[in-house]
Every structure is written in structure tokens, then in C-alpha cells.
């Protein structure tokens, strides 16, 4: 199992990247994560967000991630320190 | 993958669920239909039907069996936020409808808080389900008293609610569904 972090999305940086305000970290994560991490999305499972990467826009990403509570399954960090990972809506509030 | 985004799996599971419910209620009046009739009497100028999307029926109901020690944390239900992939997210208003089939010996109480969900509340989310108790600790609350098998509880699920811990060996069993209101069309659709 890879590292997992959770938190609320804040501003978007592009059609596939945004800032995550990290609130929870999985016990046993191999790496450390700061309270604010830049994320590049490799794949998504988010209500309202197209599965096909070609259909992503900054607008659609903003509508789906800003303030939303998200789970990030970390794949790796790139050379600039940005996390590459899968983003999903974490559990559900009531569904 | 969650049902929230995997519609194909949701509608496939809904078909299987419909067959299971039919088997469970074989030989007696299906309580789902009785609920539709009761809701129709409450809103006589609205039609009441199972929600459909293209040719697919939504799930009629969900039966929940909560056993000893289980509780349901503070949460809200809001299809307009968490079910954006689905046509029912275009409703104007949502109600939650729960038929009590069996009560636990103790506990298992519904507690409703006088606080409705706002998007900013997402910072209080639990990792897996629901919200931190800190969110509702200063809100007035109402505990539904003395519920019995056969009671139908209807709430506005955008207000935070929870089910307290089940005590004793008898499980709490409920049949639940949501009602969605289309105000202009005077139409109510049900789904679970």
C-alpha cells in the first residue's frame, strides 16, 4: 500500500493540478507531508469530474476540488516536489 | 470505486436489489409501495414514483441491519452535492424516509441537529464517513423518542443527524429511501 493523505482542496493551478490543505495522513506513510501540498492529478474518482483526462479543464477541476474533502493516493513526487497521485472524494458525507 | 461515481455498477446493483426486496416481501404488501401511498397522501398535488434515468430504475430502498456496538456518525445526505453524476441531483428538495422494521433493545436512537450542511463544513469531515462531532456540539439537538417497528421517520437530511450506538443483541433494522421534490412539476421521485 502506498502513502495516503487527506484534506480539503484549495486553489487550482491548472486543469490537472491544485493545492491540497492536508489534514490527515495515513499511519505508516513512508514519507512526510506538509500541511499544504501541490498535487498533480494522475486519475480521479470524483463526482462531476470526467474520467477522461482530455476533458479536464481548470474550471471543472475547481468545481470538484475547492473546499471538497479529498483522498490522495500518492504515486510519487516529481523533481519540483509536487505530488503525483490519484484523487477521490473521500468516503461520503452520507451516501 | 464508489457508487457516487460508478453509475453502471449502481444501476446493476439496483436491479439485483429490486429482486431481493421482492423476495423479502413476497406474500405481503411491499412497504416501499405503502410509503409511496403515505407520501402521496401527504402531498396530494404531487405524483410519487420511483426515480428513473434513461431506461434504468434507481434502487427502491436500502435495508440496514445495525448490530450491537454499531453507530452511525454525524452526517448529512445531499444528493445535489454527492450525487452530481445522477439525474436526481437536479431535484429542488430532498427528504429522507426511514421505516423502522425492528428496534434494538437500547440505543440506536436517531439524533437530529439544528444545523444544516454548508460546503465550508467539509473541513470537519471524517476520513471514512461523516463529520467530526465538534461540528454539532454547540447545536440544539432532538432525539426521536420511543420509535417502534412500523414507525416512519421523515427528516430533512441536509440537517446533521446520527444514530447512537446499538446496545443489546437485537439488531436495529430499517428500510430507507430518499424523496426528491421537483417543485414546478409537482413530482416526487424516490430512490436509495
Tab-separated table of C-alpha atoms in Angstrom:
chain	number	residue	atom	x	y	z
A	1	UNK	CA	0.000	0.000	0.000
A	2	UNK	CA	1.307	3.433	-0.918
A	3	UNK	CA	1.130	6.619	1.071
A	4	UNK	CA	-2.251	8.277	1.517
A	5	UNK	CA	-3.122	11.796	2.631
A	6	UNK	CA	-6.469	13.518	3.032
A	7	UNK	CA	-7.555	17.115	3.165
A	8	UNK	CA	-9.539	19.907	1.578
A	9	UNK	CA	-8.776	21.198	-1.883
A	10	UNK	CA	-7.928	24.883	-2.217
A	11	UNK	CA	-6.902	26.796	-5.325
A	12	UNK	CA	-6.322	25.146	-8.673
A	13	UNK	CA	-3.064	25.646	-10.567
A	14	UNK	CA	-4.028	24.113	-13.927
A	15	UNK	CA	-6.530	21.671	-15.403
A	16	UNK	CA	-4.788	18.858	-13.545
A	17	UNK	CA	-3.146	20.396	-10.509
A	18	UNK	CA	-4.263	22.050	-7.315
A	19	UNK	CA	-3.266	22.729	-3.732
A	20	UNK	CA	-4.388	20.316	-1.009
A	21	UNK	CA	-4.606	21.519	2.595
A	22	UNK	CA	-3.563	18.295	4.286
A	23	UNK	CA	-5.496	17.422	7.446
A	24	UNK	CA	-4.945	13.673	7.803
A	25	UNK	CA	-2.086	11.319	6.998
A	26	UNK	CA	-2.245	7.539	6.907
A	27	UNK	CA	-0.490	5.829	9.792
A	28	UNK	CA	2.579	4.178	8.343
A	29	UNK	CA	3.145	6.588	5.471
A	30	UNK	CA	6.740	6.274	4.323
A	31	UNK	CA	7.199	9.978	3.575
A	32	UNK	CA	6.367	13.175	5.416
A	33	UNK	CA	3.799	15.592	4.072
A	34	UNK	CA	3.445	19.267	4.865
A	35	UNK	CA	0.139	20.969	5.705
A	36	UNK	CA	-0.063	22.290	2.157
A	37	UNK	CA	0.922	20.169	-0.825
A	38	UNK	CA	0.801	20.780	-4.565
A	39	UNK	CA	-0.880	17.843	-6.292
A	40	UNK	CA	-0.800	16.801	-9.921
A	41	UNK	CA	-3.776	14.558	-10.580
A	42	UNK	CA	-2.988	11.338	-12.424
A	43	UNK	CA	-6.517	9.897	-12.229
A	44	UNK	CA	-9.785	10.774	-10.499
A	45	UNK	CA	-12.876	9.262	-8.944
A	46	UNK	CA	-14.734	12.460	-8.181
A	47	UNK	CA	-18.423	13.309	-8.635
A	48	UNK	CA	-18.728	15.729	-11.542
A	49	UNK	CA	-15.180	15.222	-12.875
A	50	UNK	CA	-14.796	13.485	-16.268
A	51	UNK	CA	-12.766	10.265	-16.189
A	52	UNK	CA	-11.078	11.140	-19.464
A	53	UNK	CA	-8.113	13.401	-18.812
A	54	UNK	CA	-8.576	15.107	-22.176
A	55	UNK	CA	-11.890	16.506	-20.929
A	56	UNK	CA	-10.459	18.096	-17.800
A	57	UNK	CA	-10.443	21.865	-17.551
A	58	UNK	CA	-9.264	24.094	-14.737
A	59	UNK	CA	-12.892	25.140	-14.348
A	60	UNK	CA	-14.134	21.557	-13.887
A	61	UNK	CA	-11.296	20.742	-11.506
A	62	UNK	CA	-12.050	23.864	-9.461
A	63	UNK	CA	-15.736	22.940	-9.201
A	64	UNK	CA	-14.834	19.467	-7.931
A	65	UNK	CA	-11.919	20.045	-5.567
A	66	UNK	CA	-12.152	23.501	-3.993
A	67	UNK	CA	-13.253	23.026	-0.354
A	68	UNK	CA	-14.114	19.364	-1.026
A	69	UNK	CA	-12.699	16.703	1.281
A	70	UNK	CA	-10.376	14.570	-0.805
A	71	UNK	CA	-8.274	11.452	-0.594
A	72	UNK	CA	-4.923	11.452	-2.381
A	73	UNK	CA	-3.226	8.124	-3.076
A	74	UNK	CA	0.357	9.187	-3.594
A	75	UNK	CA	2.246	7.677	-6.509
A	76	UNK	CA	5.443	9.749	-6.323
A	77	UNK	CA	6.879	13.226	-6.023
A	78	UNK	CA	8.304	14.878	-9.083
A	79	UNK	CA	11.606	16.767	-9.079
A	80	UNK	CA	9.841	20.007	-8.079
A	81	UNK	CA	8.288	18.349	-5.024
A	82	UNK	CA	4.781	18.178	-6.460
A	83	UNK	CA	2.880	15.035	-5.542
A	84	UNK	CA	1.544	12.883	-8.373
A	85	UNK	CA	-1.482	10.912	-7.280
A	86	UNK	CA	-4.996	9.602	-7.671
A	87	UNK	CA	-7.680	11.864	-6.227
A	88	UNK	CA	-11.028	10.677	-4.982
A	89	UNK	CA	-13.878	12.008	-2.939
A	90	UNK	CA	-13.106	10.605	0.479
A	91	UNK	CA	-15.846	8.232	1.581
A	92	UNK	CA	-19.042	10.223	1.633
A	93	UNK	CA	-20.829	12.598	3.915
A	94	UNK	CA	-23.919	10.494	3.737
A	95	UNK	CA	-24.007	8.281	0.704
B	1	UNK	CA	-14.759	2.818	-6.720
B	2	UNK	CA	-17.728	4.453	-5.061
B	3	UNK	CA	-21.324	4.269	-6.208
B	4	UNK	CA	-21.155	8.054	-6.175
B	5	UNK	CA	-19.313	7.968	-9.488
B	6	UNK	CA	-19.812	4.448	-10.875
B	7	UNK	CA	-23.311	4.639	-12.301
B	8	UNK	CA	-23.018	1.398	-14.214
B	9	UNK	CA	-22.405	-0.550	-11.035
B	10	UNK	CA	-25.115	1.354	-9.182
B	11	UNK	CA	-27.821	0.520	-11.718
B	12	UNK	CA	-26.644	-3.099	-11.977
B	13	UNK	CA	-26.788	-3.460	-8.184
B	14	UNK	CA	-30.188	-1.709	-8.172
B	15	UNK	CA	-31.626	-4.411	-10.420
B	16	UNK	CA	-30.364	-7.145	-8.097
B	17	UNK	CA	-31.649	-5.243	-5.074
B	18	UNK	CA	-35.102	-4.990	-6.604
B	19	UNK	CA	-35.227	-8.798	-6.962
B	20	UNK	CA	-34.044	-9.267	-3.378
B	21	UNK	CA	-36.663	-6.870	-1.997
B	22	UNK	CA	-39.342	-8.683	-3.971
B	23	UNK	CA	-38.259	-11.965	-2.360
B	24	UNK	CA	-38.110	-10.468	1.131
B	25	UNK	CA	-41.608	-9.034	0.897
B	26	UNK	CA	-43.123	-11.952	-1.039
B	27	UNK	CA	-46.678	-12.584	0.122
B	28	UNK	CA	-47.124	-9.245	1.892
B	29	UNK	CA	-47.651	-5.716	0.656
B	30	UNK	CA	-44.309	-4.225	-0.267
B	31	UNK	CA	-43.668	-1.472	2.325
B	32	UNK	CA	-41.993	0.626	-0.366
B	33	UNK	CA	-45.345	0.951	-2.139
B	34	UNK	CA	-47.059	1.699	1.173
B	35	UNK	CA	-44.572	4.523	1.754
B	36	UNK	CA	-45.296	5.925	-1.725
B	37	UNK	CA	-49.010	5.882	-0.872
B	38	UNK	CA	-48.426	7.573	2.503
B	39	UNK	CA	-46.264	10.259	0.886
B	40	UNK	CA	-48.900	10.716	-1.816
B	41	UNK	CA	-51.489	11.403	0.889
B	42	UNK	CA	-49.176	13.993	2.490
B	43	UNK	CA	-48.606	15.719	-0.863
B	44	UNK	CA	-51.853	15.132	-2.781
B	45	UNK	CA	-50.939	17.563	-5.572
B	46	UNK	CA	-47.685	15.694	-6.349
B	47	UNK	CA	-47.109	12.431	-8.195
B	48	UNK	CA	-44.904	9.859	-6.426
B	49	UNK	CA	-42.803	7.319	-8.306
B	50	UNK	CA	-39.501	5.501	-8.354
B	51	UNK	CA	-36.756	7.606	-9.931
B	52	UNK	CA	-35.647	6.546	-13.429
B	53	UNK	CA	-32.697	7.570	-15.577
B	54	UNK	CA	-32.785	6.609	-19.249
B	55	UNK	CA	-34.303	3.120	-19.109
B	56	UNK	CA	-32.845	2.328	-15.700
B	57	UNK	CA	-34.714	2.249	-12.402
B	58	UNK	CA	-32.991	3.589	-9.338
B	59	UNK	CA	-32.828	1.343	-6.292
B	60	UNK	CA	-36.128	1.253	-4.392
B	61	UNK	CA	-34.800	1.073	-0.861
B	62	UNK	CA	-31.914	0.014	1.304
B	63	UNK	CA	-32.358	-2.305	4.275
B	64	UNK	CA	-29.850	-1.567	7.032
B	65	UNK	CA	-29.118	-4.013	9.832
B	66	UNK	CA	-27.219	-2.307	12.622
B	67	UNK	CA	-25.869	-4.776	15.144
B	68	UNK	CA	-24.625	-4.440	18.711
B	69	UNK	CA	-21.942	-1.771	19.102
B	70	UNK	CA	-22.618	-0.147	15.744
B	71	UNK	CA	-23.414	3.552	15.446
B	72	UNK	CA	-23.762	5.949	12.546
B	73	UNK	CA	-21.684	9.096	12.994
B	74	UNK	CA	-22.922	12.628	12.491
B	75	UNK	CA	-23.571	13.129	8.796
B	76	UNK	CA	-25.816	14.710	6.227
B	77	UNK	CA	-27.266	13.416	2.970
B	78	UNK	CA	-27.277	15.723	-0.019
B	79	UNK	CA	-27.601	14.244	-3.492
B	80	UNK	CA	-27.091	17.657	-5.063
B	81	UNK	CA	-23.514	17.618	-3.720
B	82	UNK	CA	-22.528	13.971	-3.590
B	83	UNK	CA	-24.613	12.569	-6.412
B	84	UNK	CA	-23.791	15.030	-9.155
B	85	UNK	CA	-23.381	12.214	-11.673
B	86	UNK	CA	-27.056	11.295	-11.329
B	87	UNK	CA	-30.217	12.904	-12.722
B	88	UNK	CA	-31.779	13.017	-9.252
B	89	UNK	CA	-29.227	15.675	-8.324
B	90	UNK	CA	-31.427	18.142	-10.240
B	91	UNK	CA	-34.216	17.946	-7.637
B	92	UNK	CA	-35.249	21.052	-5.745
B	93	UNK	CA	-35.524	19.483	-2.283
B	94	UNK	CA	-34.619	16.188	-0.629
B	95	UNK	CA	-36.172	14.312	2.264
B	96	UNK	CA	-35.045	11.110	3.933
B	97	UNK	CA	-37.626	8.461	4.715
B	98	UNK	CA	-36.860	5.605	7.139
B	99	UNK	CA	-39.273	2.816	8.044
B	100	UNK	CA	-38.339	1.106	11.293
B	101	UNK	CA	-38.665	-2.673	10.948
B	102	UNK	CA	-37.066	-3.720	14.229
B	103	UNK	CA	-35.757	-1.731	17.189
B	104	UNK	CA	-32.688	-2.621	19.214
B	105	UNK	CA	-33.054	-3.322	22.942
B	106	UNK	CA	-31.473	0.009	23.718
B	107	UNK	CA	-29.555	2.733	21.885
B	108	UNK	CA	-29.957	3.109	18.150
B	109	UNK	CA	-31.668	6.462	18.641
B	110	UNK	CA	-31.919	8.986	15.854
B	111	UNK	CA	-30.497	12.369	16.902
B	112	UNK	CA	-31.188	15.338	14.651
B	113	UNK	CA	-29.178	18.559	14.988
B	114	UNK	CA	-30.384	22.074	14.304
B	115	UNK	CA	-27.542	22.743	11.905
B	116	UNK	CA	-27.658	22.308	8.160
B	117	UNK	CA	-24.691	21.476	5.973
B	118	UNK	CA	-22.589	24.170	4.329
B	119	UNK	CA	-19.726	23.462	1.971
B	120	UNK	CA	-17.280	25.002	4.463
B	121	UNK	CA	-18.157	22.122	6.802
B	122	UNK	CA	-16.142	19.783	4.602
B	123	UNK	CA	-13.109	20.747	6.692
B	124	UNK	CA	-14.724	18.788	9.564
B	125	UNK	CA	-15.028	15.538	7.603
B	126	UNK	CA	-14.004	12.174	8.983
B	127	UNK	CA	-11.763	10.184	6.672
B	128	UNK	CA	-14.200	7.362	6.005
B	129	UNK	CA	-17.701	8.650	6.685
B	130	UNK	CA	-19.457	11.541	8.369
B	131	UNK	CA	-18.181	14.544	10.264
B	132	UNK	CA	-16.374	15.413	13.476
B	133	UNK	CA	-18.623	15.695	16.499
B	134	UNK	CA	-17.110	19.180	17.086
B	135	UNK	CA	-19.289	20.402	14.243
B	136	UNK	CA	-22.563	19.860	16.076
B	137	UNK	CA	-21.594	20.056	19.752
B	138	UNK	CA	-22.995	23.578	20.168
B	139	UNK	CA	-26.150	22.914	18.113
B	140	UNK	CA	-29.536	22.157	19.604
B	141	UNK	CA	-30.493	18.553	19.087
B	142	UNK	CA	-33.633	16.451	19.050
B	143	UNK	CA	-33.680	12.762	19.942
B	144	UNK	CA	-36.553	10.860	18.351
B	145	UNK	CA	-38.226	9.126	21.310
B	146	UNK	CA	-39.766	5.678	21.616
B	147	UNK	CA	-39.655	4.659	17.985
B	148	UNK	CA	-41.267	1.316	17.311
B	149	UNK	CA	-41.378	-1.140	14.450
B	150	UNK	CA	-43.743	0.262	11.840
B	151	UNK	CA	-42.901	3.921	12.533
B	152	UNK	CA	-41.960	6.000	9.507
B	153	UNK	CA	-39.467	8.786	10.172
B	154	UNK	CA	-39.129	11.594	7.625
B	155	UNK	CA	-36.392	14.182	8.054
B	156	UNK	CA	-34.649	16.844	6.034
B	157	UNK	CA	-31.293	15.078	5.681
B	158	UNK	CA	-29.283	18.204	4.943
B	159	UNK	CA	-29.557	18.785	8.696
B	160	UNK	CA	-26.904	16.798	10.504
B	161	UNK	CA	-28.090	13.582	12.095
B	162	UNK	CA	-26.675	10.439	13.676
B	163	UNK	CA	-27.713	7.090	15.124
B	164	UNK	CA	-26.440	6.320	18.612
B	165	UNK	CA	-24.653	3.090	19.482
B	166	UNK	CA	-26.746	-0.079	19.425
B	167	UNK	CA	-26.934	-1.774	22.832
B	168	UNK	CA	-28.055	-5.381	23.257
B	169	UNK	CA	-28.162	-8.371	20.953
B	170	UNK	CA	-31.232	-7.378	18.940
B	171	UNK	CA	-30.203	-5.530	15.784
B	172	UNK	CA	-31.834	-2.311	14.640
B	173	UNK	CA	-33.334	-2.900	11.180
B	174	UNK	CA	-34.615	-0.148	8.933
B	175	UNK	CA	-35.734	0.323	5.354
B	176	UNK	CA	-34.642	3.654	3.951
B	177	UNK	CA	-35.116	5.754	0.851
B	178	UNK	CA	-34.821	9.329	-0.248
B	179	UNK	CA	-37.552	11.503	-1.710
B	180	UNK	CA	-36.701	14.187	-4.235
B	181	UNK	CA	-39.097	17.033	-4.976
B	182	UNK	CA	-39.423	18.772	-8.332
B	183	UNK	CA	-41.433	21.810	-7.242
B	184	UNK	CA	-42.641	23.097	-10.609
B	185	UNK	CA	-43.536	19.672	-11.974
B	186	UNK	CA	-45.203	18.766	-8.648
B	187	UNK	CA	-43.386	15.490	-8.817
B	188	UNK	CA	-41.734	13.381	-6.140
B	189	UNK	CA	-39.209	10.707	-7.046
B	190	UNK	CA	-37.879	8.079	-4.676
B	191	UNK	CA	-34.520	6.324	-4.665
B	192	UNK	CA	-31.986	4.733	-2.385
